[in-house]
PDB file of C-alpha atoms and ligand atoms in Angstrom:
ATOM      1  CA  MET A   1      21.699  93.410 215.587  1.00 39.00           C
ATOM      2  CA  SER A   2      24.658  91.363 214.530  1.00 47.00           C
ATOM      3  CA  ALA A   3      23.873  87.798 214.062  1.00 49.00           C
ATOM      4  CA  HIS A   4      27.606  87.218 215.312  1.00 48.00           C
ATOM      5  CA  ASN A   5      28.241  84.541 217.569  1.00 50.00           C
ATOM      6  CA  ALA A   6      31.539  84.497 219.321  1.00 53.00           C
ATOM      7  CA  GLN A   7      31.271  81.182 220.769  1.00 59.00           C
ATOM      8  CA  SER A   8      31.358  79.391 217.329  1.00 92.00           C
ATOM      9  CA  LEU A   9      33.733  82.087 215.464  1.00 97.00           C
ATOM     10  CA  ILE A  10      35.793  80.440 212.866  1.00 98.00           C
ATOM     11  CA  THR A  11      39.381  81.734 213.998  1.00 98.00           C
ATOM     12  CA  ILE A  12      42.644  81.601 212.314  1.00 98.00           C
ATOM     13  CA  ASP A  13      43.346  78.310 214.804  1.00 98.00           C
ATOM     14  CA  THR A  14      40.082  76.743 213.441  1.00 98.00           C
ATOM     15  CA  LEU A  15      41.982  77.017 209.809  1.00 98.00           C
ATOM     16  CA  ASN A  16      45.192  75.744 210.962  1.00 98.00           C
ATOM     17  CA  ASN A  17      43.281  72.726 212.463  1.00 98.00           C
ATOM     18  CA  LEU A  18      41.656  72.037 209.156  1.00 98.00           C
ATOM     19  CA  LYS A  19      44.746  72.098 207.105  1.00 98.00           C
ATOM     20  CA  ALA A  20      46.696  69.935 210.137  1.00 98.00           C
ATOM     21  CA  ASN A  21      43.735  67.321 209.333  1.00 98.00           C
ATOM     22  CA  GLY A  22      43.828  67.560 205.538  1.00 97.00           C
ATOM     23  CA  GLU A  23      40.054  69.003 205.654  1.00 98.00           C
ATOM     24  CA  LYS A  24      39.453  71.632 202.686  1.00 98.00           C
ATOM     25  CA  PHE A  25      37.596  74.822 203.601  1.00 98.00           C
ATOM     26  CA  THR A  26      35.935  77.282 201.561  1.00 98.00           C
ATOM     27  CA  CYS A  27      36.163  81.003 201.081  1.00 98.00           C
ATOM     28  CA  LEU A  28      33.297  83.119 199.268  1.00 98.00           C
ATOM     29  CA  THR A  29      33.217  86.877 198.944  1.00 98.00           C
ATOM     30  CA  ALA A  30      30.191  89.015 199.976  1.00 98.00           C
ATOM     31  CA  TYR A  31      29.289  92.487 200.196  1.00 98.00           C
ATOM     32  CA  GLU A  32      26.356  92.774 201.777  1.00 98.00           C
ATOM     33  CA  SER A  33      24.489  91.228 204.897  1.00 98.00           C
ATOM     34  CA  THR A  34      21.742  88.810 203.275  1.00 98.00           C
ATOM     35  CA  LEU A  35      24.159  86.989 201.177  1.00 98.00           C
ATOM     36  CA  ALA A  36      26.628  87.271 203.817  1.00 98.00           C
ATOM     37  CA  ASN A  37      24.033  85.504 206.238  1.00 98.00           C
ATOM     38  CA  VAL A  38      23.503  82.939 203.377  1.00 98.00           C
ATOM     39  CA  ILE A  39      26.954  82.108 202.926  1.00 98.00           C
ATOM     40  CA  SER A  40      27.845  81.774 206.748  1.00 98.00           C
ATOM     41  CA  SER A  41      24.765  79.799 207.264  1.00 98.00           C
ATOM     42  CA  ALA A  42      25.916  77.350 204.586  1.00 98.00           C
ATOM     43  CA  GLY A  43      29.158  76.854 206.580  1.00 98.00           C
ATOM     44  CA  VAL A  44      31.708  78.572 204.693  1.00 98.00           C
ATOM     45  CA  GLU A  45      34.661  79.275 206.901  1.00 98.00           C
ATOM     46  CA  VAL A  46      35.693  82.489 205.289  1.00 98.00           C
ATOM     47  CA  ILE A  47      33.859  85.590 204.034  1.00 99.00           C
ATOM     48  CA  LEU A  48      35.997  87.947 202.046  1.00 99.00           C
ATOM     49  CA  VAL A  49      34.949  91.304 201.643  1.00 99.00           C
ATOM     50  CA  GLY A  50      37.025  91.696 198.491  1.00 98.00           C
ATOM     51  CA  ASP A  51      37.890  94.962 196.751  1.00 98.00           C
ATOM     52  CA  SER A  52      36.446  92.722 193.788  1.00 98.00           C
ATOM     53  CA  LEU A  53      33.594  95.029 194.968  1.00 98.00           C
ATOM     54  CA  GLY A  54      35.206  97.783 192.730  1.00 98.00           C
ATOM     55  CA  MET A  55      34.035  95.239 189.511  1.00 96.00           C
ATOM     56  CA  VAL A  56      31.102  93.495 190.679  1.00 96.00           C
ATOM     57  CA  ILE A  57      29.236  96.103 192.645  1.00 97.00           C
ATOM     58  CA  GLN A  58      30.583  99.352 191.509  1.00 97.00           C
ATOM     59  CA  GLY A  59      30.718  98.311 187.805  1.00 96.00           C
ATOM     60  CA  HIS A  60      34.527  99.301 187.270  1.00 96.00           C
ATOM     61  CA  ASN A  61      36.708  97.494 185.348  1.00 94.00           C
ATOM     62  CA  SER A  62      39.390  97.132 187.645  1.00 96.00           C
ATOM     63  CA  THR A  63      39.875  97.146 191.398  1.00 98.00           C
ATOM     64  CA  LEU A  64      41.743 100.369 191.658  1.00 98.00           C
ATOM     65  CA  PRO A  65      38.738 102.857 192.283  1.00 98.00           C
ATOM     66  CA  VAL A  66      37.878 101.260 195.885  1.00 98.00           C
ATOM     67  CA  THR A  67      38.452 103.207 198.804  1.00 98.00           C
ATOM     68  CA  MET A  68      38.811 102.729 202.472  1.00 98.00           C
ATOM     69  CA  ASN A  69      35.224 104.186 202.959  1.00 98.00           C
ATOM     70  CA  ASP A  70      33.962 101.794 200.208  1.00 98.00           C
ATOM     71  CA  LEU A  71      35.572  98.834 201.669  1.00 98.00           C
ATOM     72  CA  ILE A  72      34.078  99.841 205.193  1.00 98.00           C
ATOM     73  CA  TYR A  73      30.813 100.334 204.062  1.00 98.00           C
ATOM     74  CA  HIS A  74      30.561  96.682 202.657  1.00 99.00           C
ATOM     75  CA  LEU A  75      32.403  95.251 205.386  1.00 99.00           C
ATOM     76  CA  LYS A  76      29.450  96.733 208.048  1.00 98.00           C
ATOM     77  CA  ASN A  77      27.100  95.425 206.204  1.00 98.00           C
ATOM     78  CA  VAL A  78      28.680  91.741 205.634  1.00 98.00           C
ATOM     79  CA  SER A  79      29.402  91.787 209.201  1.00 98.00           C
ATOM     80  CA  ARG A  80      25.631  92.353 210.520  1.00 98.00           C
ATOM     81  CA  GLY A  81      24.545  89.354 208.289  1.00 98.00           C
ATOM     82  CA  ASN A  82      27.503  87.041 209.419  1.00 98.00           C
ATOM     83  CA  ILE A  83      26.882  84.159 211.630  1.00 98.00           C
ATOM     84  CA  ASN A  84      30.505  82.645 212.525  1.00 98.00           C
ATOM     85  CA  SER A  85      32.576  82.943 209.340  1.00 98.00           C
ATOM     86  CA  HIS A  86      36.095  84.392 209.545  1.00 98.00           C
ATOM     87  CA  LEU A  87      35.669  87.802 207.970  1.00 98.00           C
ATOM     88  CA  MET A  88      38.714  88.974 206.125  1.00 99.00           C
ATOM     89  CA  ALA A  89      38.962  92.533 204.669  1.00 99.00           C
ATOM     90  CA  ASP A  90      40.886  93.670 201.596  1.00 98.00           C
ATOM     91  CA  MET A  91      43.079  96.330 201.903  1.00 98.00           C
ATOM     92  CA  PRO A  92      42.197  98.462 199.228  1.00 98.00           C
ATOM     93  CA  PHE A  93      44.878  99.914 196.523  1.00 98.00           C
ATOM     94  CA  MET A  94      47.452 102.487 197.785  1.00 98.00           C
ATOM     95  CA  SER A  95      45.735 101.910 201.086  1.00 98.00           C
ATOM     96  CA  TYR A  96      49.150 100.028 202.565  1.00 98.00           C
ATOM     97  CA  SER A  97      51.474 102.167 200.402  1.00 98.00           C
ATOM     98  CA  THR A  98      53.268 103.149 203.706  1.00 97.00           C
ATOM     99  CA  LYS A  99      53.756 101.614 206.886  1.00 97.00           C
ATOM    100  CA  ASP A 100      51.945 103.979 208.642  1.00 98.00           C
ATOM    101  CA  LYS A 101      48.923 103.959 205.949  1.00 98.00           C
ATOM    102  CA  ALA A 102      48.819 100.375 206.405  1.00 98.00           C
ATOM    103  CA  LEU A 103      48.812 100.496 210.343  1.00 98.00           C
ATOM    104  CA  THR A 104      45.860 103.310 210.487  1.00 98.00           C
ATOM    105  CA  ASN A 105      43.808 101.426 207.393  1.00 98.00           C
ATOM    106  CA  ALA A 106      44.417  98.104 209.010  1.00 98.00           C
ATOM    107  CA  ALA A 107      43.085  99.190 212.315  1.00 98.00           C
ATOM    108  CA  LEU A 108      40.056 100.670 210.884  1.00 98.00           C
ATOM    109  CA  LEU A 109      38.961  97.389 209.301  1.00 98.00           C
ATOM    110  CA  MET A 110      39.341  95.767 212.453  1.00 98.00           C
ATOM    111  CA  GLN A 111      37.643  98.001 214.244  1.00 98.00           C
ATOM    112  CA  ASN A 112      34.735  97.902 211.672  1.00 98.00           C
ATOM    113  CA  GLY A 113      34.284  93.655 212.068  1.00 98.00           C
ATOM    114  CA  ALA A 114      37.091  92.103 210.158  1.00 98.00           C
ATOM    115  CA  HIS A 115      39.036  89.225 211.671  1.00 98.00           C
ATOM    116  CA  SER A 116      41.919  89.390 209.188  1.00 99.00           C
ATOM    117  CA  ILE A 117      43.062  91.652 206.717  1.00 98.00           C
ATOM    118  CA  LYS A 118      44.397  90.782 202.956  1.00 98.00           C
ATOM    119  CA  LEU A 119      47.408  92.578 201.423  1.00 98.00           C
ATOM    120  CA  GLU A 120      48.507  92.229 197.481  1.00 98.00           C
ATOM    121  CA  GLY A 121      52.239  91.697 197.328  1.00 98.00           C
ATOM    122  CA  GLY A 122      55.084  89.058 197.521  1.00 97.00           C
ATOM    123  CA  ARG A 123      58.699  90.120 199.381  1.00 97.00           C
ATOM    124  CA  TRP A 124      57.815  93.780 199.557  1.00 97.00           C
ATOM    125  CA  ILE A 125      55.105  93.185 201.827  1.00 98.00           C
ATOM    126  CA  CYS A 126      56.963  91.329 204.380  1.00 98.00           C
ATOM    127  CA  ASP A 127      57.610  94.038 206.638  1.00 98.00           C
ATOM    128  CA  LEU A 128      54.217  95.515 206.663  1.00 98.00           C
ATOM    129  CA  THR A 129      53.151  91.783 207.406  1.00 98.00           C
ATOM    130  CA  SER A 130      55.381  91.714 210.380  1.00 98.00           C
ATOM    131  CA  THR A 131      54.382  95.266 211.448  1.00 98.00           C
ATOM    132  CA  LEU A 132      50.659  94.456 211.430  1.00 98.00           C
ATOM    133  CA  ALA A 133      51.092  90.669 212.724  1.00 98.00           C
ATOM    134  CA  GLU A 134      53.078  92.217 215.737  1.00 98.00           C
ATOM    135  CA  ARG A 135      50.140  94.432 216.726  1.00 98.00           C
ATOM    136  CA  GLY A 136      47.717  91.348 216.896  1.00 98.00           C
ATOM    137  CA  ILE A 137      46.199  91.634 212.914  1.00 98.00           C
ATOM    138  CA  PRO A 138      46.165  88.453 211.113  1.00 98.00           C
ATOM    139  CA  VAL A 139      47.536  89.044 207.466  1.00 99.00           C
ATOM    140  CA  CYS A 140      46.835  87.246 204.323  1.00 99.00           C
ATOM    141  CA  ALA A 141      49.034  87.818 201.819  1.00 98.00           C
ATOM    142  CA  HIS A 142      47.709  87.657 198.412  1.00 98.00           C
ATOM    143  CA  MET A 143      50.297  86.472 195.941  1.00 98.00           C
ATOM    144  CA  GLY A 144      50.495  85.479 191.692  1.00 98.00           C
ATOM    145  CA  LEU A 145      47.671  87.453 189.727  1.00 97.00           C
ATOM    146  CA  THR A 146      47.359  90.427 192.216  1.00 98.00           C
ATOM    147  CA  PRO A 147      44.902  92.787 190.564  1.00 97.00           C
ATOM    148  CA  GLN A 148      45.852  95.841 192.057  1.00 98.00           C
ATOM    149  CA  SER A 149      48.891  95.760 189.694  1.00 97.00           C
ATOM    150  CA  ILE A 150      47.211  94.963 186.649  1.00 96.00           C
ATOM    151  CA  ASN A 151      48.704  98.097 184.818  1.00 96.00           C
ATOM    152  CA  ARG A 152      52.008  96.766 185.572  1.00 95.00           C
ATOM    153  CA  ILE A 153      50.963  93.239 184.712  1.00 94.00           C
ATOM    154  CA  GLY A 154      49.077  93.943 181.331  1.00 93.00           C
ATOM    155  CA  GLY A 155      46.217  91.784 181.943  1.00 89.00           C
ATOM    156  CA  TYR A 156      44.721  88.992 183.811  1.00 90.00           C
ATOM    157  CA  PHE A 157      47.159  86.207 183.014  1.00 92.00           C
ATOM    158  CA  VAL A 158      48.305  83.287 184.706  1.00 95.00           C
ATOM    159  CA  GLN A 159      51.712  83.960 186.580  1.00 96.00           C
ATOM    160  CA  GLY A 160      54.413  81.747 187.728  1.00 95.00           C
ATOM    161  CA  ARG A 161      54.691  79.785 184.562  1.00 93.00           C
ATOM    162  CA  ASP A 162      58.618  80.174 184.245  1.00 93.00           C
ATOM    163  CA  THR A 163      61.045  78.252 186.400  1.00 92.00           C
ATOM    164  CA  ASP A 164      62.910  81.433 187.738  1.00 93.00           C
ATOM    165  CA  LYS A 165      59.610  83.117 188.393  1.00 94.00           C
ATOM    166  CA  LYS A 166      58.532  79.641 190.114  1.00 95.00           C
ATOM    167  CA  GLU A 167      61.174  79.657 192.380  1.00 96.00           C
ATOM    168  CA  GLU A 168      60.952  83.115 193.332  1.00 96.00           C
ATOM    169  CA  MET A 169      57.140  82.623 194.154  1.00 97.00           C
ATOM    170  CA  ILE A 170      58.154  79.359 196.415  1.00 98.00           C
ATOM    171  CA  SER A 171      61.082  81.856 198.023  1.00 98.00           C
ATOM    172  CA  GLU A 172      58.315  84.726 198.536  1.00 98.00           C
ATOM    173  CA  ALA A 173      55.589  82.404 200.014  1.00 98.00           C
ATOM    174  CA  LYS A 174      58.214  81.062 202.682  1.00 98.00           C
ATOM    175  CA  GLU A 175      59.448  84.562 203.561  1.00 98.00           C
ATOM    176  CA  LEU A 176      55.852  85.877 204.072  1.00 98.00           C
ATOM    177  CA  GLN A 177      55.208  82.894 206.198  1.00 98.00           C
ATOM    178  CA  SER A 178      58.593  83.827 208.197  1.00 98.00           C
ATOM    179  CA  ALA A 179      57.329  87.421 208.510  1.00 98.00           C
ATOM    180  CA  GLY A 180      54.044  86.385 210.318  1.00 98.00           C
ATOM    181  CA  ALA A 181      51.624  85.916 207.625  1.00 98.00           C
ATOM    182  CA  SER A 182      48.598  83.934 208.918  1.00 98.00           C
ATOM    183  CA  LEU A 183      47.449  82.936 205.238  1.00 99.00           C
ATOM    184  CA  LEU A 184      48.312  83.071 201.844  1.00 99.00           C
ATOM    185  CA  LEU A 185      46.084  83.377 198.756  1.00 98.00           C
ATOM    186  CA  LEU A 186      47.334  82.351 195.449  1.00 98.00           C
ATOM    187  CA  GLU A 187      45.581  83.718 192.247  1.00 98.00           C
ATOM    188  CA  CYS A 188      45.767  82.447 188.663  1.00 98.00           C
ATOM    189  CA  ILE A 189      48.955  80.159 188.906  1.00 98.00           C
ATOM    190  CA  PRO A 190      49.583  76.593 187.478  1.00 98.00           C
ATOM    191  CA  ASN A 191      48.418  73.796 189.536  1.00 97.00           C
ATOM    192  CA  ASP A 192      51.895  72.165 190.218  1.00 97.00           C
ATOM    193  CA  LEU A 193      53.482  75.312 191.636  1.00 98.00           C
ATOM    194  CA  ALA A 194      50.401  76.075 194.067  1.00 98.00           C
ATOM    195  CA  GLY A 195      50.799  72.438 195.112  1.00 98.00           C
ATOM    196  CA  GLU A 196      54.525  73.112 196.071  1.00 98.00           C
ATOM    197  CA  ILE A 197      53.947  76.232 197.917  1.00 98.00           C
ATOM    198  CA  THR A 198      51.149  74.750 199.931  1.00 98.00           C
ATOM    199  CA  LYS A 199      53.110  71.825 200.796  1.00 98.00           C
ATOM    200  CA  SER A 200      56.157  73.789 201.885  1.00 97.00           C
ATOM    201  CA  LEU A 201      54.006  76.078 204.164  1.00 98.00           C
ATOM    202  CA  SER A 202      52.605  75.416 207.819  1.00 98.00           C
ATOM    203  CA  ILE A 203      49.828  78.332 207.156  1.00 98.00           C
ATOM    204  CA  PRO A 204      46.818  77.685 205.409  1.00 98.00           C
ATOM    205  CA  VAL A 205      46.876  78.390 201.618  1.00 99.00           C
ATOM    206  CA  ILE A 206      43.528  79.589 199.672  1.00 99.00           C
ATOM    207  CA  GLY A 207      43.415  79.401 195.876  1.00 98.00           C
ATOM    208  CA  ILE A 208      41.362  80.962 193.026  1.00 98.00           C
ATOM    209  CA  GLY A 209      42.537  79.390 189.784  1.00 98.00           C
ATOM    210  CA  ALA A 210      45.366  77.651 191.460  1.00 98.00           C
ATOM    211  CA  GLY A 211      43.901  74.124 191.097  1.00 98.00           C
ATOM    212  CA  ALA A 212      42.943  71.535 193.735  1.00 98.00           C
ATOM    213  CA  SER A 213      45.735  71.085 195.752  1.00 97.00           C
ATOM    214  CA  THR A 214      45.735  74.288 198.009  1.00 98.00           C
ATOM    215  CA  ASP A 215      44.154  74.081 201.356  1.00 98.00           C
ATOM    216  CA  ALA A 216      41.152  76.155 200.626  1.00 98.00           C
ATOM    217  CA  GLN A 217      39.240  77.769 197.459  1.00 98.00           C
ATOM    218  CA  VAL A 218      37.905  81.057 197.133  1.00 98.00           C
ATOM    219  CA  MET A 219      35.548  82.426 194.396  1.00 98.00           C
ATOM    220  CA  VAL A 220      33.643  85.475 193.895  1.00 98.00           C
ATOM    221  CA  ILE A 221      29.706  85.106 194.784  1.00 98.00           C
ATOM    222  CA  HIS A 222      28.754  86.506 191.514  1.00 97.00           C
ATOM    223  CA  ASP A 223      30.525  83.876 189.770  1.00 97.00           C
ATOM    224  CA  LEU A 224      29.434  81.239 191.590  1.00 98.00           C
ATOM    225  CA  LEU A 225      25.881  82.658 190.885  1.00 97.00           C
ATOM    226  CA  GLY A 226      26.501  82.447 187.180  1.00 96.00           C
ATOM    227  CA  ILE A 227      26.254  86.472 186.943  1.00 94.00           C
ATOM    228  CA  SER A 228      29.786  87.368 186.194  1.00 81.00           C
ATOM    229  CA  CYS A 229      29.854  90.573 184.281  1.00 75.00           C
ATOM    230  CA  LEU A 230      33.001  89.704 182.473  1.00 79.00           C
ATOM    231  CA  GLU A 231      32.589  88.974 178.609  1.00 80.00           C
ATOM    232  CA  LYS A 232      34.524  85.590 178.663  1.00 85.00           C
ATOM    233  CA  PRO A 233      34.484  84.533 182.311  1.00 88.00           C
ATOM    234  CA  PRO A 234      37.955  83.056 183.150  1.00 92.00           C
ATOM    235  CA  LYS A 235      37.987  79.064 183.045  1.00 94.00           C
ATOM    236  CA  PHE A 236      38.787  78.781 186.991  1.00 96.00           C
ATOM    237  CA  ILE A 237      35.026  79.794 187.895  1.00 96.00           C
ATOM    238  CA  LYS A 238      31.945  77.769 187.924  1.00 96.00           C
ATOM    239  CA  ASP A 239      28.152  78.408 187.864  1.00 97.00           C
ATOM    240  CA  PHE A 240      26.928  76.478 190.786  1.00 98.00           C
ATOM    241  CA  LEU A 241      23.617  77.896 190.313  1.00 98.00           C
ATOM    242  CA  ALA A 242      22.859  76.354 187.014  1.00 97.00           C
ATOM    243  CA  GLU A 243      22.496  72.896 188.580  1.00 96.00           C
ATOM    244  CA  ASN A 244      20.790  74.106 191.839  1.00 98.00           C
ATOM    245  CA  ASP A 245      17.393  75.497 192.214  1.00 97.00           C
ATOM    246  CA  SER A 246      18.115  78.114 194.978  1.00 98.00           C
ATOM    247  CA  VAL A 247      21.074  80.491 196.088  1.00 98.00           C
ATOM    248  CA  GLN A 248      21.284  78.559 199.388  1.00 98.00           C
ATOM    249  CA  SER A 249      21.587  75.077 197.573  1.00 98.00           C
ATOM    250  CA  ALA A 250      24.334  76.656 195.093  1.00 98.00           C
ATOM    251  CA  VAL A 251      26.390  77.714 198.082  1.00 98.00           C
ATOM    252  CA  ALA A 252      25.883  74.408 199.684  1.00 98.00           C
ATOM    253  CA  ALA A 253      26.966  72.640 196.343  1.00 98.00           C
ATOM    254  CA  TYR A 254      30.026  74.744 196.469  1.00 98.00           C
ATOM    255  CA  VAL A 255      31.031  73.837 200.037  1.00 98.00           C
ATOM    256  CA  LYS A 256      30.211  70.235 199.263  1.00 98.00           C
ATOM    257  CA  ALA A 257      32.089  70.138 196.133  1.00 98.00           C
ATOM    258  CA  VAL A 258      35.227  72.009 197.802  1.00 98.00           C
ATOM    259  CA  LYS A 259      35.244  69.377 200.638  1.00 98.00           C
ATOM    260  CA  ALA A 260      34.958  66.401 198.487  1.00 98.00           C
ATOM    261  CA  GLN A 261      37.748  67.920 196.148  1.00 97.00           C
ATOM    262  CA  LYS A 262      35.380  67.804 193.390  1.00 98.00           C
ATOM    263  CA  PHE A 263      35.867  71.418 192.863  1.00 98.00           C
ATOM    264  CA  PRO A 264      37.956  72.596 191.377  1.00 98.00           C
ATOM    265  CA  ALA A 265      38.136  69.883 188.488  1.00 97.00           C
ATOM    266  CA  LYS A 266      40.866  69.633 185.677  1.00 97.00           C
ATOM    267  CA  GLU A 267      38.449  72.140 183.468  1.00 97.00           C
ATOM    268  CA  HIS A 268      39.063  74.669 185.976  1.00 97.00           C
ATOM    269  CA  THR A 269      42.827  74.402 186.279  1.00 97.00           C
ATOM    270  CA  PHE A 270      45.905  75.978 184.743  1.00 96.00           C
ATOM    271  CA  PHE A 271      48.790  73.378 184.242  1.00 95.00           C
TER     272      PHE A 271
HETATM  273  O1  KIV B   1      38.946  90.814 195.883  1.00 54.93           O
HETATM  274  C1  KIV B   1      38.614  89.833 195.678  1.00 54.93           C
HETATM  275  O2  KIV B   1      37.247  89.293 195.547  1.00 54.93           O
HETATM  276  C2  KIV B   1      39.750  88.646 195.826  1.00 54.93           C
HETATM  277  C3  KIV B   1      39.380  87.682 195.500  1.00 54.93           C
HETATM  278  C4  KIV B   1      39.459  87.416 193.741  1.00 54.93           C
HETATM  279  C5  KIV B   1      40.635  86.556 195.812  1.00 54.93           C
HETATM  280  O3  KIV B   1      40.723  89.134 196.008  1.00 54.93           O
END
């Protein structure tokens, strides 16, 4: 039976209020019910059923092989373990390549337990964002390093370092907000750019490898538990289990560190 409690469910409104009050919030990925329950119990506001599952669960070297069926399978498991966190689900590679596909697939995710969906892209997803938002689906736009485009980007590099690209990203973020995005996620961009975008938007901004000035942080749960399968883990992750004696206390330490603005620290940040 689902542990879901509609009374205290974290909603987009809750996240907006946290931003308005200057209180940092947390997000972690989960792919199955037991860890989802631990994460939600620790007070993590947002659980992301990310397409990172392609790498950390399925053992692929990118997120591209993840299908809608895979995503739905993991989403249903996470949903059963969730208590009251906001459940965000990734739209897999090519599942939003046309408006019709985006509508069908986003609806499937919402019908299987998601409270919002996440799409990768900048200006080109504005139209899709409006279409989904108008139909009642909260959208998180994922900008910066967008792993589904890894074959165009050429590697997992920091994005938005040059002035033109910076200006472009600030404009795109504002356009996404105007198009109806409820949340923005920034991956692997310099601290000052993330700060500028966060300041200029009223919607909450979640960061990973984007410094401490975003409204929230997200991490892949495997990275937090020190079991990254990458040969050289990226500088923005921290093994919280190394300093704690249980998974529960590692997750609680992450929540505490983000709220106290102790994580991410300088050594986890791109400048
Ligand atoms: O799929 C995922 O886990 C993500 C996070 C890395 C932000 O998109």
